[in-house]
XYZ file of C-alpha atoms in Angstrom:
490
model
C 49.788 165.932 262.170
C 47.461 163.171 261.317
C 47.498 160.399 263.898
C 48.483 157.133 262.270
C 47.868 153.665 263.702
C 50.777 152.233 265.577
C 51.437 149.506 262.990
C 51.402 152.041 260.159
C 53.656 154.483 261.993
C 56.256 151.788 262.336
C 55.967 150.922 258.698
C 56.096 154.576 257.624
C 59.295 155.184 259.502
C 60.949 152.425 257.500
C 59.483 153.232 254.115
C 62.441 155.427 253.244
C 64.817 152.642 254.139
C 65.499 149.426 252.329
C 62.531 147.598 250.763
C 61.156 144.898 252.969
C 58.439 142.386 253.512
C 57.144 142.641 257.064
C 55.733 139.537 258.632
C 56.471 136.969 261.229
C 59.645 135.019 260.434
C 58.894 132.036 258.305
C 61.679 129.464 258.366
C 59.942 127.545 255.604
C 60.131 130.601 253.350
C 63.793 131.015 254.207
C 64.456 127.406 253.373
C 62.701 127.762 250.012
C 64.647 130.918 249.234
C 67.954 129.304 250.145
C 67.169 126.245 248.070
C 66.293 128.438 245.074
C 69.465 130.462 245.440
C 71.396 127.218 245.462
C 70.232 126.483 241.899
C 72.914 128.824 240.501
C 76.428 128.224 241.741
C 79.966 128.744 240.471
C 81.972 125.763 239.335
C 85.218 125.252 237.428
C 83.427 123.112 234.876
C 80.977 125.944 234.293
C 83.947 128.112 233.295
C 85.970 125.703 231.161
C 83.468 123.378 229.448
C 81.610 126.071 227.449
C 84.996 127.483 226.418
C 86.178 124.038 225.320
C 83.002 123.683 223.258
C 83.842 126.910 221.411
C 87.496 125.984 220.884
C 86.947 122.362 219.859
C 85.918 123.076 216.222
C 89.267 124.846 215.788
C 91.576 122.840 218.078
C 89.930 119.400 218.208
C 90.843 117.505 221.382
C 93.669 119.938 222.197
C 91.030 122.354 223.500
C 90.604 120.338 226.699
C 94.299 120.877 227.449
C 93.430 124.387 228.601
C 92.294 124.039 232.212
C 91.859 126.454 235.087
C 95.027 126.149 237.152
C 93.846 127.417 240.526
C 96.747 126.316 242.732
C 100.380 125.244 242.625
C 99.476 121.573 242.353
C 97.573 122.252 239.132
C 100.541 124.250 237.801
C 102.946 121.418 238.607
C 100.666 118.890 236.903
C 100.493 121.013 233.742
C 104.280 121.500 233.799
C 104.826 117.745 234.018
C 102.525 117.187 231.021
C 104.397 119.836 229.027
C 107.776 118.333 229.969
C 106.608 115.011 228.573
C 105.835 116.707 225.258
C 109.207 118.444 225.262
C 111.135 115.174 225.428
C 110.934 114.911 221.616
C 111.316 117.596 218.936
C 108.093 119.574 218.783
C 105.794 119.754 215.839
C 103.371 122.658 215.409
C 100.482 120.961 217.196
C 102.763 119.917 220.045
C 103.790 123.553 220.410
C 100.100 124.493 220.645
C 99.562 121.970 223.454
C 102.611 123.210 225.358
C 101.331 126.786 225.119
C 97.903 125.728 226.391
C 99.575 124.046 229.361
C 102.230 126.581 230.284
C 101.418 130.073 229.074
C 100.449 132.240 232.053
C 98.773 134.858 229.866
C 96.155 132.291 228.843
C 95.599 131.514 232.523
C 95.031 135.219 233.164
C 92.343 135.200 230.467
C 90.768 132.056 231.874
C 90.688 133.411 235.429
C 89.076 136.616 234.181
C 86.389 134.429 232.612
C 85.971 132.745 235.994
C 85.383 136.166 237.551
C 82.712 136.923 234.940
C 81.046 133.583 235.638
C 80.995 134.420 239.353
C 79.427 137.807 238.575
C 76.763 136.094 236.467
C 75.935 133.676 239.268
C 75.705 136.602 241.680
C 73.438 138.584 239.341
C 70.965 135.798 238.546
C 70.769 134.446 242.105
C 67.787 135.176 244.270
C 68.358 138.253 246.446
C 68.893 137.602 250.109
C 65.962 138.529 252.373
C 66.510 141.168 255.019
C 65.547 140.258 258.556
C 65.076 142.983 261.174
C 63.524 143.165 264.618
C 62.332 146.371 266.314
C 60.707 147.113 269.649
C 58.922 150.416 270.310
C 57.581 151.819 273.598
C 54.960 154.484 274.205
C 54.006 154.814 277.866
C 53.047 151.343 278.995
C 52.446 150.184 275.436
C 55.059 147.888 273.941
C 55.093 147.174 270.218
C 57.215 144.534 268.498
C 57.773 144.201 264.757
C 59.439 141.471 262.777
C 60.444 142.406 259.239
C 61.488 140.106 256.456
C 62.066 142.034 253.219
C 62.408 140.845 249.623
C 62.958 142.820 246.417
C 59.874 142.093 244.343
C 61.232 143.930 241.290
C 64.227 141.601 241.083
C 61.944 138.568 241.260
C 59.791 139.849 238.393
C 62.811 140.837 236.260
C 64.825 137.740 236.997
C 64.078 135.997 233.645
C 65.301 139.075 231.740
C 68.292 139.534 234.026
C 69.240 135.876 233.641
C 68.964 136.065 229.861
C 71.043 139.242 229.677
C 73.701 137.846 232.003
C 73.922 134.660 229.950
C 74.417 136.721 226.809
C 77.000 138.957 228.491
C 78.966 135.942 229.667
C 78.695 134.306 226.239
C 80.144 137.461 224.656
C 83.031 137.517 227.134
C 83.615 133.812 226.573
C 83.905 134.441 222.850
C 86.402 137.210 223.499
C 88.491 134.813 225.561
C 88.232 132.142 222.857
C 89.347 134.705 220.283
C 92.316 135.704 222.437
C 93.309 132.053 222.838
C 93.101 131.382 219.095
C 95.050 134.548 218.276
C 97.783 133.545 220.682
C 97.954 130.038 219.235
C 98.257 131.527 215.754
C 101.200 133.525 217.059
C 102.643 130.314 218.531
C 102.439 128.556 215.150
C 104.040 131.509 213.375
C 106.857 131.664 215.921
C 107.332 127.913 215.583
C 107.710 127.995 211.777
C 110.004 131.018 211.979
C 112.206 129.352 214.604
C 112.528 126.076 212.664
C 113.294 127.939 209.425
C 115.806 130.217 211.156
C 117.797 127.297 212.574
C 117.714 125.487 209.217
C 118.939 128.659 207.518
C 121.716 129.018 210.093
C 123.007 125.517 209.348
C 122.889 126.211 205.597
C 124.707 129.541 205.889
C 127.298 127.972 208.159
C 128.140 125.518 205.382
C 128.240 128.417 202.929
C 130.643 130.317 205.149
C 132.831 127.252 205.515
C 132.978 126.935 201.705
C 133.803 130.633 201.335
C 136.457 130.403 204.036
C 138.009 127.409 202.313
C 138.052 129.376 199.040
C 139.825 132.311 200.693
C 142.438 130.023 202.227
C 143.060 128.338 198.897
C 143.290 131.726 197.171
C 146.027 132.852 199.603
C 148.036 129.706 198.933
C 147.655 130.088 195.176
C 148.802 133.697 195.436
C 151.862 132.618 197.419
C 152.626 130.038 194.706
C 152.307 132.703 192.037
C 149.255 131.160 190.428
C 146.760 133.783 191.604
C 146.678 137.538 191.324
C 146.114 139.808 194.376
C 142.768 140.856 192.897
C 141.562 137.273 192.665
C 142.717 136.579 196.216
C 140.982 139.713 197.533
C 137.742 138.749 195.748
C 137.700 135.414 197.542
C 138.400 137.084 200.890
C 135.480 139.451 200.341
C 133.218 136.474 199.719
C 134.469 134.837 202.919
C 133.790 138.012 204.898
C 130.313 138.221 203.375
C 129.648 134.624 204.390
C 130.736 135.378 207.940
C 128.434 138.418 208.081
C 125.448 136.433 206.917
C 126.185 133.630 209.352
C 126.273 136.116 212.238
C 122.946 137.572 211.119
C 121.463 134.100 210.787
C 122.667 133.150 214.265
C 121.078 136.271 215.758
C 117.842 135.607 213.872
C 117.766 131.996 215.066
C 118.398 133.051 218.658
C 115.695 135.732 218.529
C 113.197 133.324 216.935
C 113.870 130.673 219.579
C 113.432 133.189 222.401
C 110.190 134.470 220.879
C 108.859 130.939 220.560
C 109.885 130.152 224.140
C 107.979 133.212 225.367
C 104.893 132.284 223.377
C 105.000 128.769 224.802
C 105.458 129.924 228.393
C 109.063 128.683 228.483
C 110.605 132.100 228.951
C 112.463 130.955 232.085
C 113.931 127.793 230.519
C 114.290 128.090 226.728
C 116.893 125.324 226.792
C 114.046 122.811 227.221
C 112.839 123.602 223.702
C 113.716 121.033 221.019
C 112.925 121.699 217.371
C 113.049 119.521 214.239
C 115.743 120.154 211.663
C 113.367 121.043 208.825
C 109.946 122.475 208.169
C 107.053 120.157 207.237
C 106.824 119.109 203.608
C 104.774 121.234 201.246
C 101.428 119.840 200.075
C 101.452 118.507 196.537
C 98.326 120.434 195.602
C 96.104 123.024 197.227
C 92.382 122.244 197.375
C 89.829 124.506 195.777
C 87.951 126.355 198.525
C 85.171 128.390 196.912
C 83.124 128.625 200.146
C 85.756 130.297 202.287
C 83.888 133.594 202.708
C 80.676 131.836 203.646
C 82.578 129.555 206.007
C 84.197 132.557 207.675
C 80.865 134.292 208.241
C 79.444 131.101 209.713
C 82.388 130.139 211.939
C 84.302 133.272 212.871
C 83.962 134.013 216.545
C 84.092 137.786 216.150
C 81.166 137.676 213.694
C 79.202 135.464 216.088
C 80.078 137.775 218.996
C 78.897 140.836 217.082
C 75.657 139.047 216.194
C 75.052 138.055 219.802
C 75.894 141.531 221.045
C 73.301 142.972 218.656
C 70.668 140.527 219.945
C 71.608 141.435 223.493
C 71.159 145.136 222.800
C 67.740 144.426 221.280
C 66.668 142.557 224.398
C 68.080 145.273 226.633
C 66.001 147.765 224.697
C 62.797 145.872 225.526
C 63.796 144.984 229.069
C 64.842 148.562 229.787
C 61.348 149.839 229.067
C 59.840 147.223 231.365
C 62.455 147.805 234.051
C 61.499 151.456 234.226
C 58.092 150.458 235.577
C 59.134 147.494 237.698
C 62.206 148.950 239.404
C 61.382 149.964 242.951
C 58.256 147.829 243.108
C 57.787 146.566 246.643
C 55.242 144.247 248.173
C 55.015 144.070 251.968
C 52.995 141.841 254.261
C 52.733 143.502 257.664
C 52.095 142.073 261.094
C 52.301 144.189 264.239
C 51.705 143.037 267.813
C 51.104 145.175 270.907
C 50.423 144.422 274.569
C 47.537 146.916 274.571
C 45.955 146.344 271.160
C 44.960 143.428 268.994
C 47.424 142.080 266.482
C 47.146 143.842 263.156
C 47.976 142.368 259.744
C 47.862 143.758 256.227
C 49.847 144.353 253.063
C 51.402 147.268 251.311
C 52.414 147.941 247.706
C 54.787 150.778 246.863
C 56.396 151.914 243.639
C 58.085 154.947 242.217
C 55.998 157.700 240.628
C 57.524 158.632 237.271
C 57.199 162.390 237.808
C 60.755 163.474 237.004
C 62.277 160.449 235.274
C 60.160 158.674 232.690
C 63.124 156.670 231.511
C 63.454 158.585 228.247
C 67.225 158.998 228.552
C 67.629 155.325 229.394
C 65.554 154.283 226.390
C 67.446 156.685 224.108
C 70.758 155.270 225.320
C 69.591 151.731 224.615
C 68.434 152.702 221.108
C 71.755 154.420 220.319
C 73.709 151.411 221.576
C 71.577 149.146 219.406
C 72.314 151.260 216.325
C 76.021 151.351 217.190
C 76.183 147.571 217.447
C 74.235 147.141 214.220
C 76.864 149.124 212.276
C 79.670 147.377 214.146
C 78.335 143.945 213.175
C 78.123 144.987 209.513
C 81.686 146.353 209.595
C 83.051 143.171 211.166
C 81.351 141.032 208.506
C 82.817 143.146 205.686
C 86.325 142.982 207.149
C 86.025 139.233 207.670
C 85.256 138.600 204.009
C 88.074 140.903 202.872
C 90.615 139.319 205.221
C 89.717 135.831 204.019
C 90.142 136.832 200.361
C 93.524 138.433 201.065
C 94.708 135.529 203.212
C 93.724 132.971 200.567
C 95.515 134.913 197.819
C 98.677 135.130 199.955
C 98.398 131.430 200.801
C 98.143 130.337 197.165
C 100.891 132.719 196.034
C 103.259 131.515 198.767
C 102.582 127.895 197.787
C 103.340 128.586 194.097
C 106.656 130.256 194.985
C 107.647 127.492 197.383
C 106.717 124.779 194.878
C 108.769 126.542 192.197
C 111.830 126.311 194.418
C 111.087 122.675 195.251
C 110.219 121.514 191.736
C 112.403 123.693 189.492
C 115.107 125.819 191.065
C 116.556 123.298 193.512
C 116.754 120.484 190.877
C 118.374 122.934 188.458
C 120.927 123.992 191.061
C 121.753 120.350 191.761
C 122.151 119.692 188.023
C 124.535 122.650 187.681
C 126.581 121.339 190.594
C 126.712 117.874 189.082
C 127.902 119.263 185.728
C 130.534 121.447 187.407
C 131.796 118.431 189.336
C 132.194 116.554 186.039
C 134.063 119.517 184.545
C 136.298 119.679 187.628
C 137.088 115.969 187.307
C 137.934 116.628 183.668
C 140.237 119.485 184.773
C 138.135 121.998 182.862
C 137.559 124.194 185.941
C 139.503 124.765 189.119
C 138.600 124.205 192.777
C 137.650 127.838 193.240
C 135.017 127.499 190.524
C 133.664 124.461 192.326
C 133.487 126.373 195.630
C 131.756 129.298 193.928
C 129.151 126.916 192.584
C 128.617 125.501 196.079
C 128.020 129.017 197.381
C 125.450 129.684 194.674
C 123.644 126.476 195.502
C 123.536 127.448 199.180
C 121.845 130.706 198.205
C 119.131 128.803 196.347
C 118.672 126.454 199.300
C 118.363 129.363 201.726
C 115.742 131.077 199.575
C 113.871 127.778 199.289
C 113.748 127.485 203.082
C 112.371 131.013 203.335
C 109.722 130.317 200.688
C 108.686 127.140 202.494
C 108.468 129.061 205.770
C 106.362 131.792 204.125
C 103.864 129.200 202.931
C 103.356 127.838 206.445
C 103.060 131.367 207.801
C 100.396 132.071 205.178
C 98.647 128.825 206.168
C 98.410 129.973 209.805
C 97.066 133.361 208.715
C 94.375 131.756 206.553
C 93.372 129.430 209.402
C 93.124 132.408 211.742
C 91.095 134.387 209.191
C 88.522 131.588 209.304
C 88.408 131.726 213.109
C 88.564 135.398 213.945
C 90.155 138.752 213.127
C 93.668 138.899 211.722
C 96.005 141.717 212.595
C 97.608 143.567 209.659
C 101.010 142.457 210.968
C 100.016 138.800 210.786
C 98.314 139.242 207.440
C 101.544 140.579 205.947
C 103.804 138.246 207.901
C 105.055 136.328 204.871
C 105.818 139.434 202.831
C 107.430 141.079 205.835
C 109.594 138.040 206.382
C 110.711 137.985 202.771
C 111.574 141.671 202.931
C 113.540 141.198 206.128
C 115.393 138.257 204.661
C 116.139 140.203 201.512
C 117.529 143.026 203.617
C 119.605 140.610 205.637
C 121.101 138.993 202.555
C 122.218 142.227 200.954
């Protein structure tokens, strides 16, 4: 075996171990390293403020309501703020604020983003140096080595690593923002459904009362000999039908309220929820919005996320080729002292020889991932434009139907009732005819409430289509609701 110098033997024994820089301990170098590592640190503001910046164009100042609740005190503070909002009947934006304050699922998302931020800080921080001390003896010779090792490859790749970590965190932040906006869309839909369901319940209760009064009057008229059994039975059937619809409406109202309470984070105390008696008024006119598709491509978070992911893959492709040469690069300064020989100093450079792995598989993987993300970005853009077109058509159609009820059918129903009341006063029709007319008017009112609700549901779907992806269930929410209502009324 070739005899190696003592200082090189010590270094050779450790070459297979962790990379290191061997020299006398330098506290100044340690201080510099620690100060550099302190440049990147985790903070709550680093988690929430970039997310607020992404949510603000869609939620305005309500975005700052979403904070990282890290302890019970923060939870109690948020609960107190939500309780203040719940003192009055909620509007849709108030419901959004309550959900941002109370919903634990949003906190789960936000804490996961905090974990990703911590991982980014860990990845872009300077690697800790390794300090080791060894003492070797050979006969009367005593050799002492101090080793302080640093990973040179990480230092050289740090700009690329930092850039990739920033892009990874930005992509995850956009996913969290998308999840928040999707949940708030669900909150708005549940809100409009709950308000409409309770309004419908009150209307159908009045209808049932009118039908019940008609049945009672029919029984008395039959006993007086002024009504046939068939006429009395017809009125009783109508009363039973009114009772059935009222029961269905009560169940629908209860289910809608519970669903809204869950979406708000009030699942354990739904009694705290207070709703207005009616839905918001319909707009008089709808604005022309010819730039909706372009606006969606510019503002949708999923389109932006796909674009950023594609840029990230492109950078990974370039960085991966460089990393193949830099990984494993070590630079060592060596100092060895002995009681029988002069102190020896020197340096050592080591790197991997690409004999078996030239990085071809890694480069191929990066290229395939880049192509995959390129097609994914194109698919997302196509779906975004299609969803916006469909959502706008549903929105305009729902508005036309709702306006028809407001402007034509309801005034006509009121005019028919007024004329029937005049005929009743002139003894041209009986009380049962008047009650039948009241029932017909209640039907028109109920359908008008449903049409008004469908417009606001379509409005939430269009807003969501401009922010991010829309689920097929949400996209067809208005039609689904009309179908369900039609099934319930027959």
